[in-house]
Amino acid sequence: MQRYFLESDYQSNQSLVITGEDYHHIVNVMRMPVGEVVYLSFHQQVTVTAEIIDITSSEVFLKEQKKEEQLKELPHQVAIACGYPKGDKLELVAQKGTELGMHQLLAFPSQTSVVKWDEKKRLKKEARLLKICKEAAEQSHRQQLPSVSLFPSFETFLKTTSKYDVVLVAYEESAKEGEQATFAQMIRSLPKESRVLVIFGPEGGISPKEIEQFEQIGAKKCGLGPRILRAETAPLYCLAAMSYQWELLG
Amino acid sequence: MQRYFLESDYQSNQSLVITGEDYHHIVNVMRMPVGEVVYLSFHQQVTVTAEIIDITSSEVFLKEQKKEEQLKELPHQVAIACGYPKGDKLELVAQKGTELGMHQLLAFPSQTSVVKWDEKKRLKKEARLLKICKEAAEQSHRQQLPSVSLFPSFETFLKTTSKYDVVLVAYEESAKEGEQATFAQMIRSLPKESRVLVIFGPEGGISPKEIEQFEQIGAKKCGLGPRILRAETAPLYCLAAMSYQWELLG
């Protein structure tokens, strides 16, 4: 069943109207008739099923049926932060990360980042990544849409890290030294509904200076197993391991 | 440090010579001088470091230094089997699966598979996937090269499943019904060095008839969490969760 994210808070007995891109998707792409039922996801992780009751030239009107009961979101809010990688790797992290339950995608210019994006390029990329997250969230039955923030500088990124309860840095050197205990220890001992930030380097890795700055703000270095994972693979490993620990082992 | 897979068994005091594509990589791509040290991985998971002692017009000669001690392979052999998916999704599973420790990549025509490959296309694709696995194995510091087998029919694939100690089927309906315990239970209770096969459907999922056939050969259905994962994402979730359970939780 198709899912759409509405950029509004849920109110009971409200009239449900879809316009714009989602209208286009319902009417022209999916060609849904009156009577079809879809999921509508609101802010604060509220999702309802709703039946299409009327379609005009620019609006789809729906009637709420019932709330979705099964919880589809990770029990902690996980933000993934990547040093700007090359090519379309952030696009892969946006799509797969959303499927795997990521709450926020952040990216920042790391010392070893090869790409340089001016403000125009950055905002364009941000909009594109958000669109990928939205499509993936609809397809994977998320109840919440991940947010996307591309930072203009390392310093502006570093400032936002204070918003999180726990900050981890995936560090290749930790993996090489066989240091594998920290990650499991950290994610198994989180207080309820923690905000977790996990930082990943670009292809060239995180520089020793950056590691020092992350450690100064209280970040813990951790390895993700004995194999060397690519810049775009490590965030997916991290999210899958978290889902396994929190949702399957419970 | 660069890693190369030699298609031979390890013998102590043997002369080490690299030719062909790996010669090209060492001499023309990496431009390594005499004195440079690389990893050489043999069959049976033996890896040594070796120093380049001479370079001719077609051969690189090396001298063994010492064996690699850290274990880089998963403690169980995990085969990933995918119903033929569309586009280049198998390429993504080959690359990321290798990084995540996959031992074998199998694929088969599932009832809902859209693509049809004749023998010529199949063998070409198999060679391409093996090349991707080799590159990913070198880059991620694997000690063993995953094998790749694309089956001509569902029946020939089904016959090979008897080679494995445990067969799991990732089934979307299990996930929808909230069935999340089987996967964790199964992977936590494996006898030492088990051969595990995990089967994934293509985009359209595994048909009820196929599920029935898999269950007849003793396969266990399992869900991989509450979100719906794409055909190419589910194998990566599975391998990351296994690595976390076996290598990080230990």
Short mmCIF file of C-alpha atoms in Angstrom, two decimals:
data_model
loop_
_atom_site.label_atom_id
_atom_site.label_comp_id
_atom_site.label_asym_id
_atom_site.label_seq_id
_atom_site.Cartn_x
_atom_site.Cartn_y
_atom_site.Cartn_z
CA MET A 1 0.00 0.00 0.00
CA GLN A 2 1.35 3.42 -0.99
CA ARG A 3 2.56 5.84 1.68
CA TYR A 4 2.70 9.67 1.58
CA PHE A 5 4.34 12.07 4.01
CA LEU A 6 2.29 15.17 4.88
CA GLU A 7 4.24 18.13 6.19
CA SER A 8 1.80 18.80 9.01
CA ASP A 9 0.82 17.72 12.52
CA TYR A 10 -1.90 15.16 12.97
CA GLN A 11 -5.30 16.41 14.18
CA SER A 12 -8.26 14.11 14.64
CA ASN A 13 -11.28 14.79 12.44
CA GLN A 14 -9.29 17.04 10.12
CA SER A 15 -10.06 17.15 6.41
CA LEU A 16 -7.33 15.34 4.47
CA VAL A 17 -6.25 16.93 1.20
CA ILE A 18 -3.25 16.09 -0.99
CA THR A 19 -1.90 18.52 -3.60
CA GLY A 20 1.33 19.12 -5.53
CA GLU A 21 3.82 16.31 -6.23
CA ASP A 22 1.94 13.71 -4.20
CA TYR A 23 -1.25 14.62 -6.10
CA HIS A 24 0.66 13.99 -9.33
CA HIS A 25 1.91 10.64 -8.00
CA ILE A 26 -1.54 9.45 -6.91
CA VAL A 27 -3.45 10.62 -9.99
CA ASN A 28 -0.97 10.40 -12.89
CA VAL A 29 1.66 7.86 -11.80
CA MET A 30 -0.37 5.37 -9.74
CA ARG A 31 -3.73 6.24 -11.39
CA MET A 32 -5.58 5.49 -8.17
CA PRO A 33 -9.37 5.56 -8.32
CA VAL A 34 -11.77 6.83 -5.64
CA GLY A 35 -12.05 4.09 -3.02
CA GLU A 36 -8.31 3.27 -2.96
CA VAL A 37 -6.62 3.29 0.46
CA VAL A 38 -3.19 4.79 1.25
CA TYR A 39 -1.02 5.46 4.30
CA LEU A 40 -0.60 9.10 5.35
CA SER A 41 2.30 9.90 7.66
CA PHE A 42 2.20 13.12 9.74
CA HIS A 43 4.77 14.72 11.99
CA GLN A 44 5.41 13.05 15.39
CA GLN A 45 5.36 9.57 13.83
CA VAL A 46 1.58 9.41 13.45
CA THR A 47 0.43 7.36 10.46
CA VAL A 48 -3.16 6.64 9.42
CA THR A 49 -4.77 4.70 6.61
CA ALA A 50 -7.10 6.86 4.53
CA GLU A 51 -9.53 6.21 1.69
CA ILE A 52 -9.66 8.44 -1.39
CA ILE A 53 -13.17 9.96 -1.50
CA ASP A 54 -12.83 12.56 -4.27
CA ILE A 55 -10.33 13.63 -6.93
CA THR A 56 -10.49 17.09 -8.56
CA SER A 57 -8.16 18.70 -11.11
CA SER A 58 -5.64 19.62 -8.40
CA GLU A 59 -6.65 17.96 -5.12
CA VAL A 60 -7.20 14.49 -3.72
CA PHE A 61 -9.63 14.33 -0.78
CA LEU A 62 -9.35 11.47 1.71
CA LYS A 63 -11.15 10.13 4.75
CA GLU A 64 -9.23 8.73 7.71
CA GLN A 65 -9.80 5.06 8.48
CA LYS A 66 -7.53 4.11 11.39
CA LYS A 67 -4.13 4.66 12.96
CA GLU A 68 -1.17 2.41 12.05
CA GLU A 69 -0.23 0.46 15.17
CA GLN A 70 3.07 -1.30 14.31
CA LEU A 71 6.10 0.80 15.16
CA LYS A 72 8.42 1.20 12.15
CA GLU A 73 10.99 3.63 13.58
CA LEU A 74 14.21 2.74 15.43
CA PRO A 75 13.82 3.24 19.22
CA HIS A 76 16.66 5.80 19.20
CA GLN A 77 17.17 8.73 16.82
CA VAL A 78 20.26 8.00 14.75
CA ALA A 79 21.97 10.78 12.80
CA ILE A 80 24.55 9.73 10.20
CA ALA A 81 27.25 12.31 9.39
CA CYS A 82 29.54 11.78 6.38
CA GLY A 83 32.61 13.71 5.32
CA TYR A 84 31.73 14.81 1.75
CA PRO A 85 32.49 11.76 -0.41
CA LYS A 86 33.08 11.64 -4.16
CA GLY A 87 30.45 10.96 -6.83
CA ASP A 88 26.96 9.88 -5.86
CA LYS A 89 27.86 8.03 -2.67
CA LEU A 90 25.77 10.36 -0.49
CA GLU A 91 22.79 9.46 -2.67
CA LEU A 92 23.35 5.78 -1.83
CA VAL A 93 23.62 6.58 1.89
CA ALA A 94 20.43 8.68 1.66
CA GLN A 95 18.43 5.89 0.04
CA LYS A 96 19.76 2.87 1.95
CA GLY A 97 20.12 4.80 5.20
CA THR A 98 16.44 5.76 5.03
CA GLU A 99 15.42 2.13 4.48
CA LEU A 100 17.56 1.16 7.48
CA GLY A 101 15.93 3.71 9.81
CA MET A 102 18.27 6.75 9.74
CA HIS A 103 16.74 9.82 11.42
CA GLN A 104 19.02 12.51 9.97
CA LEU A 105 21.62 12.67 7.23
CA LEU A 106 24.38 15.22 7.84
CA ALA A 107 27.45 15.82 5.71
CA PHE A 108 30.41 18.14 6.07
CA PRO A 109 33.65 19.07 4.27
CA SER A 110 36.34 16.91 5.83
CA GLN A 111 40.06 17.64 5.44
CA THR A 112 40.43 14.71 3.06
CA SER A 113 37.26 15.48 1.05
CA VAL A 114 38.09 15.93 -2.62
CA VAL A 115 34.82 17.59 -3.66
CA LYS A 116 34.24 21.29 -3.05
CA TRP A 117 30.65 22.54 -3.19
CA ASP A 118 29.72 26.24 -3.21
CA GLU A 119 26.45 27.30 -1.57
CA LYS A 120 24.38 26.94 -4.73
CA LYS A 121 25.66 23.41 -5.39
CA ARG A 122 25.21 22.49 -1.74
CA LEU A 123 21.56 23.57 -1.57
CA LYS A 124 20.81 21.80 -4.85
CA LYS A 125 22.43 18.59 -3.55
CA GLU A 126 20.53 18.91 -0.27
CA ALA A 127 17.19 19.14 -2.10
CA ARG A 128 18.10 16.13 -4.24
CA LEU A 129 19.09 14.03 -1.20
CA LEU A 130 15.87 14.99 0.59
CA LYS A 131 13.86 13.83 -2.42
CA ILE A 132 15.70 10.47 -2.39
CA CYS A 133 15.00 10.13 1.35
CA LYS A 134 11.30 10.88 0.79
CA GLU A 135 10.94 8.24 -1.92
CA ALA A 136 12.83 5.68 0.16
CA ALA A 137 10.78 6.51 3.26
CA GLU A 138 7.55 5.96 1.35
CA GLN A 139 8.75 2.72 -0.18
CA SER A 140 10.21 1.27 3.04
CA HIS A 141 7.16 2.20 5.14
CA ARG A 142 8.88 4.65 7.45
CA GLN A 143 6.70 6.74 9.75
CA GLN A 144 9.07 9.65 9.81
CA LEU A 145 10.92 11.44 7.03
CA PRO A 146 14.69 11.81 7.60
CA SER A 147 16.05 15.35 7.46
CA VAL A 148 19.12 16.31 5.42
CA SER A 149 21.72 18.97 6.26
CA LEU A 150 24.88 19.67 4.28
CA PHE A 151 27.20 21.91 6.27
CA PRO A 152 29.32 24.65 4.64
CA SER A 153 32.30 24.08 6.96
CA PHE A 154 33.78 21.62 9.44
CA GLU A 155 33.32 24.20 12.21
CA THR A 156 29.57 24.69 11.65
CA PHE A 157 29.18 20.90 11.69
CA LEU A 158 31.24 20.56 14.89
CA LYS A 159 28.98 23.06 16.66
CA THR A 160 25.83 20.99 16.05
CA THR A 161 27.33 17.88 17.67
CA SER A 162 26.36 19.23 21.11
CA LYS A 163 22.71 18.44 20.28
CA TYR A 164 23.32 14.69 20.62
CA ASP A 165 23.44 12.48 23.72
CA VAL A 166 26.09 10.17 22.26
CA VAL A 167 28.64 10.82 19.50
CA LEU A 168 30.57 7.97 17.88
CA VAL A 169 33.28 8.19 15.22
CA ALA A 170 33.84 5.19 12.95
CA TYR A 171 37.62 5.12 12.72
CA GLU A 172 39.50 2.83 10.38
CA GLU A 173 42.56 2.79 12.63
CA SER A 174 40.40 1.44 15.48
CA ALA A 175 39.28 -1.35 13.15
CA LYS A 176 42.87 -2.13 12.13
CA GLU A 177 43.97 -2.34 15.75
CA GLY A 178 41.26 -4.93 16.37
CA GLU A 179 39.28 -2.54 18.58
CA GLN A 180 35.76 -3.89 18.16
CA ALA A 181 34.16 -3.67 21.59
CA THR A 182 33.27 0.03 21.86
CA PHE A 183 30.52 0.12 19.24
CA ALA A 184 28.57 -2.80 20.72
CA GLN A 185 29.08 -1.53 24.27
CA MET A 186 27.83 1.94 23.38
CA ILE A 187 24.71 0.94 21.46
CA ARG A 188 23.69 -1.64 24.06
CA SER A 189 23.75 0.81 26.96
CA LEU A 190 21.80 3.80 25.67
CA PRO A 191 19.16 5.50 27.84
CA LYS A 192 15.63 5.42 26.36
CA GLU A 193 15.10 7.46 23.17
CA SER A 194 18.68 8.68 22.91
CA ARG A 195 19.89 10.97 20.16
CA VAL A 196 22.93 9.28 18.62
CA LEU A 197 25.32 10.80 16.10
CA VAL A 198 27.73 8.56 14.18
CA ILE A 199 30.46 10.26 12.15
CA PHE A 200 32.12 8.71 9.07
CA GLY A 201 35.06 9.97 7.05
CA PRO A 202 35.22 10.34 3.24
CA GLU A 203 37.33 7.95 1.09
CA GLY A 204 40.58 9.33 2.50
CA GLY A 205 39.42 8.79 6.07
CA ILE A 206 39.25 11.15 9.01
CA SER A 207 42.45 13.09 9.69
CA PRO A 208 44.23 12.81 13.08
CA LYS A 209 43.45 16.51 13.69
CA GLU A 210 39.75 15.93 13.09
CA ILE A 211 39.77 12.89 15.37
CA GLU A 212 41.32 15.08 18.06
CA GLN A 213 38.57 17.69 17.63
CA PHE A 214 35.86 15.01 17.78
CA GLU A 215 37.41 13.55 20.93
CA GLN A 216 37.44 17.02 22.50
CA ILE A 217 33.66 17.20 22.17
CA GLY A 218 33.36 13.76 23.83
CA ALA A 219 33.07 11.51 20.77
CA LYS A 220 34.11 7.86 21.15
CA LYS A 221 36.18 6.16 18.44
CA CYS A 222 34.94 2.75 17.35
CA GLY A 223 35.78 0.03 14.85
CA LEU A 224 33.14 -1.79 12.81
CA GLY A 225 34.73 -5.20 12.43
CA PRO A 226 37.95 -6.52 10.88
CA ARG A 227 37.31 -5.66 7.23
CA ILE A 228 37.88 -2.21 5.72
CA LEU A 229 34.51 -0.79 4.68
CA ARG A 230 34.13 1.88 2.01
CA ALA A 231 32.97 5.37 3.02
CA GLU A 232 29.39 4.66 1.88
CA THR A 233 29.23 1.10 3.26
CA ALA A 234 30.19 1.86 6.87
CA PRO A 235 27.01 3.93 7.64
CA LEU A 236 24.85 1.08 6.30
CA TYR A 237 26.71 -1.46 8.47
CA CYS A 238 26.18 0.79 11.48
CA LEU A 239 22.42 1.22 10.92
CA ALA A 240 21.84 -2.49 10.18
CA ALA A 241 23.75 -3.48 13.33
CA MET A 242 21.69 -1.00 15.38
CA SER A 243 18.42 -2.36 13.95
CA TYR A 244 19.57 -5.91 14.72
CA GLN A 245 20.55 -4.99 18.30
CA TRP A 246 17.47 -2.88 19.10
CA GLU A 247 14.73 -4.44 16.97
CA LEU A 248 15.65 -8.11 16.51
CA LEU A 249 17.60 -8.90 19.70
CA GLY A 250 15.41 -6.33 21.53
CA MET B 1 48.70 -1.65 1.85
CA GLN B 2 47.58 -3.25 -1.42
CA ARG B 3 46.26 -6.82 -1.46
CA TYR B 4 46.32 -9.39 -4.30
CA PHE B 5 44.61 -12.76 -4.52
CA LEU B 6 46.71 -15.57 -5.97
CA GLU B 7 44.82 -18.50 -7.40
CA SER B 8 47.04 -21.09 -5.70
CA ASP B 9 47.65 -22.90 -2.43
CA TYR B 10 50.21 -21.54 -0.02
CA GLN B 11 53.54 -23.35 0.21
CA SER B 12 56.34 -22.20 2.44
CA ASN B 13 59.57 -21.17 0.72
CA GLN B 14 57.90 -20.98 -2.67
CA SER B 15 58.97 -18.37 -5.20
CA LEU B 16 56.34 -15.64 -5.48
CA VAL B 17 55.62 -14.32 -8.97
CA ILE B 18 52.80 -12.08 -10.14
CA THR B 19 51.78 -11.83 -13.81
CA GLY B 20 48.74 -10.76 -15.86
CA GLU B 21 46.20 -8.26 -14.54
CA ASP B 22 47.77 -7.98 -11.09
CA TYR B 23 51.15 -7.31 -12.75
CA HIS B 24 49.49 -4.50 -14.69
CA HIS B 25 47.96 -3.12 -11.47
CA ILE B 26 51.25 -3.18 -9.54
CA VAL B 27 53.46 -1.79 -12.32
CA ASN B 28 51.21 0.51 -14.37
CA VAL B 29 48.39 1.54 -12.04
CA MET B 30 50.11 1.71 -8.63
CA ARG B 31 53.63 2.22 -10.08
CA MET B 32 55.17 0.36 -7.15
CA PRO B 33 58.96 0.32 -6.97
CA VAL B 34 61.19 -2.56 -5.83
CA GLY B 35 61.10 -2.59 -2.02
CA GLU B 36 57.33 -1.96 -1.73
CA VAL B 37 55.39 -4.42 0.43
CA VAL B 38 51.98 -5.94 -0.45
CA TYR B 39 49.60 -8.55 0.94
CA LEU B 40 49.28 -11.81 -1.01
CA SER B 41 46.23 -13.96 -0.28
CA PHE B 42 46.30 -17.67 -1.15
CA HIS B 43 43.62 -20.35 -1.00
CA GLN B 44 42.62 -21.63 2.48
CA GLN B 45 42.66 -18.11 3.92
CA VAL B 46 46.43 -17.82 4.13
CA THR B 47 47.74 -14.29 3.66
CA VAL B 48 51.36 -13.13 3.80
CA THR B 49 53.10 -9.80 3.44
CA ALA B 50 55.70 -9.84 0.67
CA GLU B 51 58.33 -7.39 -0.57
CA ILE B 52 58.83 -6.69 -4.26
CA ILE B 53 62.40 -7.75 -5.11
CA ASP B 54 62.41 -7.51 -8.93
CA ILE B 55 60.21 -6.26 -11.77
CA THR B 56 60.68 -7.48 -15.37
CA SER B 57 58.65 -6.67 -18.49
CA SER B 58 55.96 -9.21 -17.54
CA GLU B 59 56.63 -10.47 -14.01
CA VAL B 60 56.86 -9.10 -10.48
CA PHE B 61 59.02 -11.19 -8.12
CA LEU B 62 58.40 -11.03 -4.39
CA LYS B 63 59.89 -12.34 -1.17
CA GLU B 64 57.65 -13.50 1.68
CA GLN B 65 57.97 -11.54 4.92
CA LYS B 66 55.41 -12.93 7.37
CA LYS B 67 51.94 -14.35 7.74
CA GLU B 68 48.99 -12.05 8.47
CA GLU B 69 47.71 -12.94 11.92
CA GLN B 70 44.43 -11.01 12.30
CA LEU B 71 41.41 -12.98 11.11
CA LYS B 72 39.40 -11.01 8.54
CA GLU B 73 36.81 -13.63 7.57
CA LEU B 74 33.42 -14.24 9.21
CA PRO B 75 33.50 -17.32 11.50
CA HIS B 76 30.77 -18.99 9.40
CA GLN B 77 30.57 -19.29 5.60
CA VAL B 78 27.65 -17.18 4.43
CA ALA B 79 26.21 -17.64 0.95
CA ILE B 80 23.82 -14.95 -0.33
CA ALA B 81 21.30 -16.07 -2.97
CA CYS B 82 19.26 -13.44 -4.86
CA GLY B 83 16.35 -13.91 -7.23
CA TYR B 84 17.60 -12.16 -10.42
CA PRO B 85 16.92 -8.45 -9.77
CA LYS B 86 16.65 -5.67 -12.34
CA GLY B 87 19.45 -3.35 -13.46
CA ASP B 88 22.81 -3.42 -11.72
CA LYS B 89 21.58 -4.41 -8.26
CA LEU B 90 23.56 -7.67 -8.26
CA GLU B 91 26.68 -5.58 -8.86
CA LEU B 92 25.92 -3.61 -5.69
CA VAL B 93 25.35 -6.83 -3.72
CA ALA B 94 28.63 -8.25 -5.11
CA GLN B 95 30.65 -5.20 -4.05
CA LYS B 96 29.06 -4.42 -0.68
CA GLY B 97 28.48 -8.11 0.15
CA THR B 98 32.21 -8.77 -0.34
CA GLU B 99 33.12 -5.89 1.97
CA LEU B 100 30.71 -7.30 4.55
CA GLY B 101 32.22 -10.80 4.48
CA MET B 102 30.02 -12.78 2.03
CA HIS B 103 31.54 -16.17 1.12
CA GLN B 104 29.47 -16.92 -1.99
CA LEU B 105 27.11 -14.96 -4.24
CA LEU B 106 24.42 -17.08 -5.88
CA ALA B 107 21.55 -15.85 -8.04
CA PHE B 108 18.65 -17.62 -9.71
CA PRO B 109 15.63 -16.86 -11.89
CA SER B 110 12.73 -16.37 -9.49
CA GLN B 111 9.08 -16.46 -10.63
CA THR B 112 8.81 -12.71 -10.19
CA SER B 113 12.18 -11.92 -11.85
CA VAL B 114 11.67 -9.55 -14.77
CA VAL B 115 15.08 -10.08 -16.41
CA LYS B 116 15.75 -13.10 -18.61
CA TRP B 117 19.37 -14.00 -19.28
CA ASP B 118 20.46 -16.57 -21.85
CA GLU B 119 23.62 -18.60 -21.22
CA LYS B 120 25.93 -16.14 -22.97
CA LYS B 121 24.59 -13.17 -20.99
CA ARG B 122 24.68 -15.19 -17.77
CA LEU B 123 28.33 -16.19 -18.13
CA LYS B 124 29.31 -12.63 -19.04
CA LYS B 125 27.47 -11.29 -15.99
CA GLU B 126 29.09 -13.95 -13.78
CA ALA B 127 32.57 -12.90 -14.93
CA ARG B 128 31.73 -9.24 -14.32
CA LEU B 129 30.42 -9.94 -10.81
CA LEU B 130 33.51 -11.99 -9.97
CA LYS B 131 35.73 -9.09 -11.05
CA ILE B 132 33.76 -6.73 -8.77
CA CYS B 133 34.13 -9.21 -5.89
CA LYS B 134 37.88 -9.45 -6.49
CA GLU B 135 38.36 -5.69 -6.44
CA ALA B 136 36.20 -5.34 -3.33
CA ALA B 137 38.02 -8.22 -1.60
CA GLU B 138 41.38 -6.57 -2.24
CA GLN B 139 40.18 -3.18 -1.08
CA SER B 140 38.40 -4.44 2.05
CA HIS B 141 41.32 -6.70 3.11
CA ARG B 142 39.49 -10.00 2.78
CA GLN B 143 41.55 -13.19 3.07
CA GLN B 144 39.28 -15.16 0.80
CA LEU B 145 37.74 -14.35 -2.56
CA PRO B 146 33.95 -14.88 -2.75
CA SER B 147 32.75 -17.20 -5.52
CA VAL B 148 29.89 -16.28 -7.87
CA SER B 149 27.33 -18.65 -9.44
CA LEU B 150 24.39 -17.58 -11.57
CA PHE B 151 21.98 -20.50 -12.02
CA PRO B 152 20.11 -21.16 -15.28
CA SER B 153 16.93 -22.32 -13.53
CA PHE B 154 15.14 -22.34 -10.20
CA GLU B 155 15.46 -26.14 -10.08
CA THR B 156 19.26 -26.22 -10.48
CA PHE B 157 19.51 -23.62 -7.71
CA LEU B 158 17.18 -25.60 -5.44
CA LYS B 159 19.36 -28.71 -5.81
CA THR B 160 22.47 -26.93 -4.48
CA THR B 161 20.73 -25.89 -1.26
CA SER B 162 21.46 -29.34 0.23
CA LYS B 163 25.13 -28.33 0.54
CA TYR B 164 24.36 -25.94 3.40
CA ASP B 165 23.89 -26.61 7.12
CA VAL B 166 21.28 -23.88 7.55
CA VAL B 167 19.00 -22.25 4.96
CA LEU B 168 17.12 -19.02 5.73
CA VAL B 169 14.64 -17.17 3.50
CA ALA B 170 14.17 -13.44 4.05
CA TYR B 171 10.43 -13.09 3.61
CA GLU B 172 8.66 -9.73 3.50
CA GLU B 173 5.42 -11.22 4.80
CA SER B 174 7.29 -12.42 7.91
CA ALA B 175 8.50 -8.84 8.41
CA LYS B 176 4.98 -7.44 7.95
CA GLU B 177 3.57 -9.87 10.50
CA GLY B 178 6.12 -8.61 13.02
CA GLU B 179 8.01 -11.93 12.97
CA GLN B 180 11.49 -10.82 13.97
CA ALA B 181 12.79 -13.48 16.33
CA THR B 182 13.78 -16.29 13.93
CA PHE B 183 16.75 -14.56 12.30
CA ALA B 184 18.45 -13.67 15.59
CA GLN B 185 17.69 -17.10 17.10
CA MET B 186 19.14 -18.91 14.08
CA ILE B 187 22.37 -16.95 13.74
CA ARG B 188 23.07 -17.07 17.49
CA SER B 189 22.85 -20.84 17.73
CA LEU B 190 25.04 -22.06 14.85
CA PRO B 191 27.53 -24.88 15.37
CA LYS B 192 31.15 -23.91 14.70
CA GLU B 193 32.05 -23.07 11.08
CA SER B 194 28.55 -23.57 9.71
CA ARG B 195 27.67 -23.14 6.06
CA VAL B 196 24.72 -20.75 5.96
CA LEU B 197 22.59 -19.91 2.91
CA VAL B 198 20.29 -16.89 2.99
CA ILE B 199 17.79 -16.51 0.13
CA PHE B 200 16.35 -13.16 -1.01
CA GLY B 201 13.63 -12.46 -3.57
CA PRO B 202 13.82 -9.99 -6.46
CA GLU B 203 11.82 -6.71 -6.42
CA GLY B 204 8.51 -8.57 -6.70
CA GLY B 205 9.34 -10.80 -3.76
CA ILE B 206 9.36 -14.57 -3.42
CA SER B 207 6.18 -16.28 -4.63
CA PRO B 208 4.11 -18.46 -2.24
CA LYS B 209 4.95 -21.50 -4.40
CA GLU B 210 8.68 -20.81 -4.09
CA ILE B 211 8.35 -20.31 -0.34
CA GLU B 212 6.67 -23.72 -0.17
CA GLN B 213 9.53 -25.32 -2.11
CA PHE B 214 12.11 -23.67 0.14
CA GLU B 215 10.26 -24.87 3.24
CA GLN B 216 10.22 -28.40 1.84
CA ILE B 217 14.02 -28.41 1.81
CA GLY B 218 14.06 -27.23 5.43
CA ALA B 219 14.50 -23.48 4.96
CA LYS B 220 13.29 -21.18 7.76
CA LYS B 221 11.40 -17.97 6.92
CA CYS B 222 12.60 -14.87 8.73
CA GLY B 223 11.88 -11.14 8.87
CA LEU B 224 14.63 -8.51 8.99
CA GLY B 225 12.95 -5.80 11.07
CA PRO B 226 9.82 -3.67 10.66
CA ARG B 227 10.79 -1.66 7.59
CA ILE B 228 10.50 -2.94 4.02
CA LEU B 229 13.99 -3.31 2.56
CA ARG B 230 14.69 -3.27 -1.17
CA ALA B 231 15.89 -6.45 -2.87
CA GLU B 232 19.52 -5.28 -2.84
CA THR B 233 19.45 -3.80 0.69
CA ALA B 234 18.21 -6.89 2.53
CA PRO B 235 21.38 -8.99 1.86
CA LEU B 236 23.55 -6.14 3.17
CA TYR B 237 21.41 -5.86 6.33
CA CYS B 238 21.77 -9.60 6.85
CA LEU B 239 25.57 -9.64 6.46
CA ALA B 240 26.07 -6.55 8.67
CA ALA B 241 23.87 -8.07 11.38
CA MET B 242 25.84 -11.33 11.20
CA SER B 243 29.15 -9.48 11.46
CA TYR B 244 27.82 -7.53 14.44
CA GLN B 245 26.57 -10.70 16.17
CA TRP B 246 29.64 -12.85 15.48
CA GLU B 247 32.50 -10.34 15.37
CA LEU B 248 31.49 -7.43 17.61
CA LEU B 249 29.24 -9.09 20.21
CA GLY B 250 31.37 -12.26 19.86
#
